[in-house]
Amino acid sequence: MNDAKYQDISMEPRRIIWRVYHTISLLHTSCLFLVIHWQGDMDIAPLFGISLTIPFLPPPVLVYWHTPPVGSYKINTDRCVKDGFASRVEIIRDSSGQCVHIFFSSYGECPILQAELWAILDDIIIAQRIILSNL
């Protein structure tokens, strides 16, 4: 170990074992030590308190889009934050399923909660415009 050579710290077996155990535990809890890294050594993972079982995932559920009632609109939105930058896209359809409005906005670098609140405010403003244009 570098400590023994450069810092004149003796190499005690218990200390080495503890540091290896601690490093592996930190890498695992930080999601930096993946199942693939254990290939060939899967039988020792439990010694570190690491479970390599694949979690059970429920089967996918089919979701259907239905047109809104006659005289009303449906707003479908999708929001995304990538590398700290938030954006969203929105599609508004009328009761026949025709696209009335497509909207994209970028909120720049901001926390997810702030982006969600901006998107809700945008939805309210757009809904008000649609209602007013139909009066």
PDB file of C-alpha atoms in Angstrom:
ATOM      1  CA  MET A   1       0.000   0.000   0.000  1.00  0.00           C
ATOM      2  CA  ASN A   2       1.130   3.546  -0.668  1.00  0.00           C
ATOM      3  CA  ASP A   3       0.702   4.475   3.019  1.00  0.00           C
ATOM      4  CA  ALA A   4       3.442   2.031   4.012  1.00  0.00           C
ATOM      5  CA  LYS A   5       5.866   3.326   1.415  1.00  0.00           C
ATOM      6  CA  TYR A   6       5.206   7.076   1.436  1.00  0.00           C
ATOM      7  CA  GLN A   7       3.734   7.842   4.854  1.00  0.00           C
ATOM      8  CA  ASP A   8       5.710   5.308   6.898  1.00  0.00           C
ATOM      9  CA  ILE A   9       2.546   3.595   8.171  1.00  0.00           C
ATOM     10  CA  SER A  10       2.982  -0.093   8.902  1.00  0.00           C
ATOM     11  CA  MET A  11       0.976  -2.627   6.905  1.00  0.00           C
ATOM     12  CA  GLU A  12      -1.186  -4.422   9.436  1.00  0.00           C
ATOM     13  CA  PRO A  13      -3.388  -7.205   8.013  1.00  0.00           C
ATOM     14  CA  ARG A  14      -6.524  -6.054   9.881  1.00  0.00           C
ATOM     15  CA  ARG A  15      -6.095  -2.500   8.649  1.00  0.00           C
ATOM     16  CA  ILE A  16      -5.670  -3.647   5.040  1.00  0.00           C
ATOM     17  CA  ILE A  17      -8.725  -5.902   5.241  1.00  0.00           C
ATOM     18  CA  TRP A  18     -10.818  -3.108   6.786  1.00  0.00           C
ATOM     19  CA  ARG A  19      -9.779  -0.610   4.084  1.00  0.00           C
ATOM     20  CA  VAL A  20     -10.609  -3.077   1.290  1.00  0.00           C
ATOM     21  CA  TYR A  21     -13.975  -3.869   2.903  1.00  0.00           C
ATOM     22  CA  HIS A  22     -14.713  -0.170   3.418  1.00  0.00           C
ATOM     23  CA  THR A  23     -13.775   0.743  -0.170  1.00  0.00           C
ATOM     24  CA  ILE A  24     -15.921  -2.040  -1.659  1.00  0.00           C
ATOM     25  CA  SER A  25     -18.866  -1.014   0.534  1.00  0.00           C
ATOM     26  CA  LEU A  26     -18.531   2.636  -0.497  1.00  0.00           C
ATOM     27  CA  LEU A  27     -18.327   1.750  -4.185  1.00  0.00           C
ATOM     28  CA  HIS A  28     -21.417  -0.452  -3.884  1.00  0.00           C
ATOM     29  CA  THR A  29     -23.544   2.084  -1.984  1.00  0.00           C
ATOM     30  CA  SER A  30     -22.507   4.746  -4.511  1.00  0.00           C
ATOM     31  CA  CYS A  31     -23.681   2.483  -7.363  1.00  0.00           C
ATOM     32  CA  LEU A  32     -20.173   2.508  -8.816  1.00  0.00           C
ATOM     33  CA  PHE A  33     -19.626  -1.220  -8.251  1.00  0.00           C
ATOM     34  CA  LEU A  34     -22.089  -3.028 -10.502  1.00  0.00           C
ATOM     35  CA  VAL A  35     -23.069  -6.707 -10.803  1.00  0.00           C
ATOM     36  CA  ILE A  36     -20.836  -7.046 -13.864  1.00  0.00           C
ATOM     37  CA  HIS A  37     -17.823  -6.110 -11.730  1.00  0.00           C
ATOM     38  CA  TRP A  38     -18.426  -9.226  -9.595  1.00  0.00           C
ATOM     39  CA  GLN A  39     -18.187 -11.596 -12.570  1.00  0.00           C
ATOM     40  CA  GLY A  40     -16.259 -14.653 -11.409  1.00  0.00           C
ATOM     41  CA  ASP A  41     -16.474 -13.582  -7.739  1.00  0.00           C
ATOM     42  CA  MET A  42     -20.219 -13.556  -7.117  1.00  0.00           C
ATOM     43  CA  ASP A  43     -19.903 -16.031  -4.254  1.00  0.00           C
ATOM     44  CA  ILE A  44     -17.920 -13.546  -2.110  1.00  0.00           C
ATOM     45  CA  ALA A  45     -20.285 -10.564  -2.544  1.00  0.00           C
ATOM     46  CA  PRO A  46     -22.469 -11.660   0.424  1.00  0.00           C
ATOM     47  CA  LEU A  47     -19.373 -11.485   2.646  1.00  0.00           C
ATOM     48  CA  PHE A  48     -19.499  -7.724   2.069  1.00  0.00           C
ATOM     49  CA  GLY A  49     -23.250  -7.576   2.719  1.00  0.00           C
ATOM     50  CA  ILE A  50     -23.963  -7.115  -0.992  1.00  0.00           C
ATOM     51  CA  SER A  51     -26.908  -8.861  -2.634  1.00  0.00           C
ATOM     52  CA  LEU A  52     -26.485  -9.410  -6.356  1.00  0.00           C
ATOM     53  CA  THR A  53     -29.987 -10.640  -7.026  1.00  0.00           C
ATOM     54  CA  ILE A  54     -31.949  -8.867  -9.714  1.00  0.00           C
ATOM     55  CA  PRO A  55     -35.001  -7.162  -8.214  1.00  0.00           C
ATOM     56  CA  PHE A  56     -38.415  -8.402  -9.314  1.00  0.00           C
ATOM     57  CA  LEU A  57     -40.000  -6.037 -11.806  1.00  0.00           C
ATOM     58  CA  PRO A  58     -43.747  -6.088 -12.352  1.00  0.00           C
ATOM     59  CA  PRO A  59     -44.944  -6.750 -15.901  1.00  0.00           C
ATOM     60  CA  PRO A  60     -45.544  -3.678 -18.090  1.00  0.00           C
ATOM     61  CA  VAL A  61     -49.018  -2.178 -18.126  1.00  0.00           C
ATOM     62  CA  LEU A  62     -50.642  -1.030 -21.346  1.00  0.00           C
ATOM     63  CA  VAL A  63     -51.914   2.528 -21.180  1.00  0.00           C
ATOM     64  CA  TYR A  64     -54.427   3.875 -23.676  1.00  0.00           C
ATOM     65  CA  TRP A  65     -55.066   7.459 -24.651  1.00  0.00           C
ATOM     66  CA  HIS A  66     -58.741   8.421 -24.867  1.00  0.00           C
ATOM     67  CA  THR A  67     -60.165  11.549 -26.417  1.00  0.00           C
ATOM     68  CA  PRO A  68     -61.600  14.082 -23.980  1.00  0.00           C
ATOM     69  CA  PRO A  69     -65.352  14.729 -23.781  1.00  0.00           C
ATOM     70  CA  VAL A  70     -66.930  16.822 -26.556  1.00  0.00           C
ATOM     71  CA  GLY A  71     -66.167  20.518 -26.160  1.00  0.00           C
ATOM     72  CA  SER A  72     -63.101  19.972 -23.965  1.00  0.00           C
ATOM     73  CA  TYR A  73     -59.351  19.546 -24.409  1.00  0.00           C
ATOM     74  CA  LYS A  74     -56.704  17.181 -23.132  1.00  0.00           C
ATOM     75  CA  ILE A  75     -53.179  18.296 -22.288  1.00  0.00           C
ATOM     76  CA  ASN A  76     -50.352  15.725 -22.395  1.00  0.00           C
ATOM     77  CA  THR A  77     -47.000  16.892 -21.054  1.00  0.00           C
ATOM     78  CA  ASP A  78     -43.580  15.384 -20.615  1.00  0.00           C
ATOM     79  CA  ARG A  79     -40.886  16.999 -18.515  1.00  0.00           C
ATOM     80  CA  CYS A  80     -37.189  16.227 -18.389  1.00  0.00           C
ATOM     81  CA  VAL A  81     -34.122  17.306 -16.420  1.00  0.00           C
ATOM     82  CA  LYS A  82     -30.774  16.310 -17.891  1.00  0.00           C
ATOM     83  CA  ASP A  83     -27.443  17.520 -16.566  1.00  0.00           C
ATOM     84  CA  GLY A  84     -29.325  20.104 -14.482  1.00  0.00           C
ATOM     85  CA  PHE A  85     -31.185  21.628 -17.457  1.00  0.00           C
ATOM     86  CA  ALA A  86     -34.970  21.370 -17.437  1.00  0.00           C
ATOM     87  CA  SER A  87     -37.346  21.327 -20.398  1.00  0.00           C
ATOM     88  CA  ARG A  88     -40.786  20.111 -21.343  1.00  0.00           C
ATOM     89  CA  VAL A  89     -43.033  19.436 -24.302  1.00  0.00           C
ATOM     90  CA  GLU A  90     -46.808  19.659 -24.370  1.00  0.00           C
ATOM     91  CA  ILE A  91     -49.491  18.541 -26.819  1.00  0.00           C
ATOM     92  CA  ILE A  92     -53.076  19.765 -26.567  1.00  0.00           C
ATOM     93  CA  ARG A  93     -55.801  17.855 -28.438  1.00  0.00           C
ATOM     94  CA  ASP A  94     -59.472  18.606 -28.846  1.00  0.00           C
ATOM     95  CA  SER A  95     -62.397  16.201 -28.413  1.00  0.00           C
ATOM     96  CA  SER A  96     -61.881  14.768 -31.918  1.00  0.00           C
ATOM     97  CA  GLY A  97     -58.230  13.990 -31.144  1.00  0.00           C
ATOM     98  CA  GLN A  98     -56.897  16.742 -33.419  1.00  0.00           C
ATOM     99  CA  CYS A  99     -53.736  18.487 -32.295  1.00  0.00           C
ATOM    100  CA  VAL A 100     -54.603  22.075 -31.319  1.00  0.00           C
ATOM    101  CA  HIS A 101     -51.277  23.144 -29.859  1.00  0.00           C
ATOM    102  CA  ILE A 102     -47.714  21.835 -29.505  1.00  0.00           C
ATOM    103  CA  PHE A 103     -45.490  23.668 -27.080  1.00  0.00           C
ATOM    104  CA  PHE A 104     -41.860  23.275 -26.062  1.00  0.00           C
ATOM    105  CA  SER A 105     -40.103  25.247 -23.374  1.00  0.00           C
ATOM    106  CA  SER A 106     -36.677  25.186 -21.831  1.00  0.00           C
ATOM    107  CA  TYR A 107     -36.293  26.378 -18.252  1.00  0.00           C
ATOM    108  CA  GLY A 108     -32.496  26.331 -18.263  1.00  0.00           C
ATOM    109  CA  GLU A 109     -30.524  25.200 -15.268  1.00  0.00           C
ATOM    110  CA  CYS A 110     -32.845  24.873 -12.292  1.00  0.00           C
ATOM    111  CA  PRO A 111     -33.971  22.368  -9.646  1.00  0.00           C
ATOM    112  CA  ILE A 112     -36.656  19.855 -10.674  1.00  0.00           C
ATOM    113  CA  LEU A 113     -39.259  21.337  -8.309  1.00  0.00           C
ATOM    114  CA  GLN A 114     -38.813  24.795  -9.827  1.00  0.00           C
ATOM    115  CA  ALA A 115     -39.144  23.323 -13.346  1.00  0.00           C
ATOM    116  CA  GLU A 116     -42.342  21.504 -12.325  1.00  0.00           C
ATOM    117  CA  LEU A 117     -43.825  24.722 -10.940  1.00  0.00           C
ATOM    118  CA  TRP A 118     -42.917  26.682 -14.079  1.00  0.00           C
ATOM    119  CA  ALA A 119     -44.539  23.961 -16.206  1.00  0.00           C
ATOM    120  CA  ILE A 120     -47.748  24.067 -14.138  1.00  0.00           C
ATOM    121  CA  LEU A 121     -47.869  27.854 -14.525  1.00  0.00           C
ATOM    122  CA  ASP A 122     -47.328  27.494 -18.301  1.00  0.00           C
ATOM    123  CA  ASP A 123     -50.176  24.938 -18.460  1.00  0.00           C
ATOM    124  CA  ILE A 124     -52.541  27.317 -16.667  1.00  0.00           C
ATOM    125  CA  ILE A 125     -51.644  30.224 -18.975  1.00  0.00           C
ATOM    126  CA  ILE A 126     -52.081  28.103 -22.120  1.00  0.00           C
ATOM    127  CA  ALA A 127     -55.392  26.683 -20.871  1.00  0.00           C
ATOM    128  CA  GLN A 128     -56.640  30.223 -20.206  1.00  0.00           C
ATOM    129  CA  ARG A 129     -55.676  31.295 -23.752  1.00  0.00           C
ATOM    130  CA  ILE A 130     -57.543  28.348 -25.270  1.00  0.00           C
ATOM    131  CA  ILE A 131     -60.653  29.030 -23.184  1.00  0.00           C
ATOM    132  CA  LEU A 132     -60.587  32.752 -24.046  1.00  0.00           C
ATOM    133  CA  SER A 133     -60.084  32.071 -27.772  1.00  0.00           C
ATOM    134  CA  ASN A 134     -63.197  29.858 -27.782  1.00  0.00           C
ATOM    135  CA  LEU A 135     -65.519  32.432 -26.170  1.00  0.00           C
TER     136      LEU A 135
END
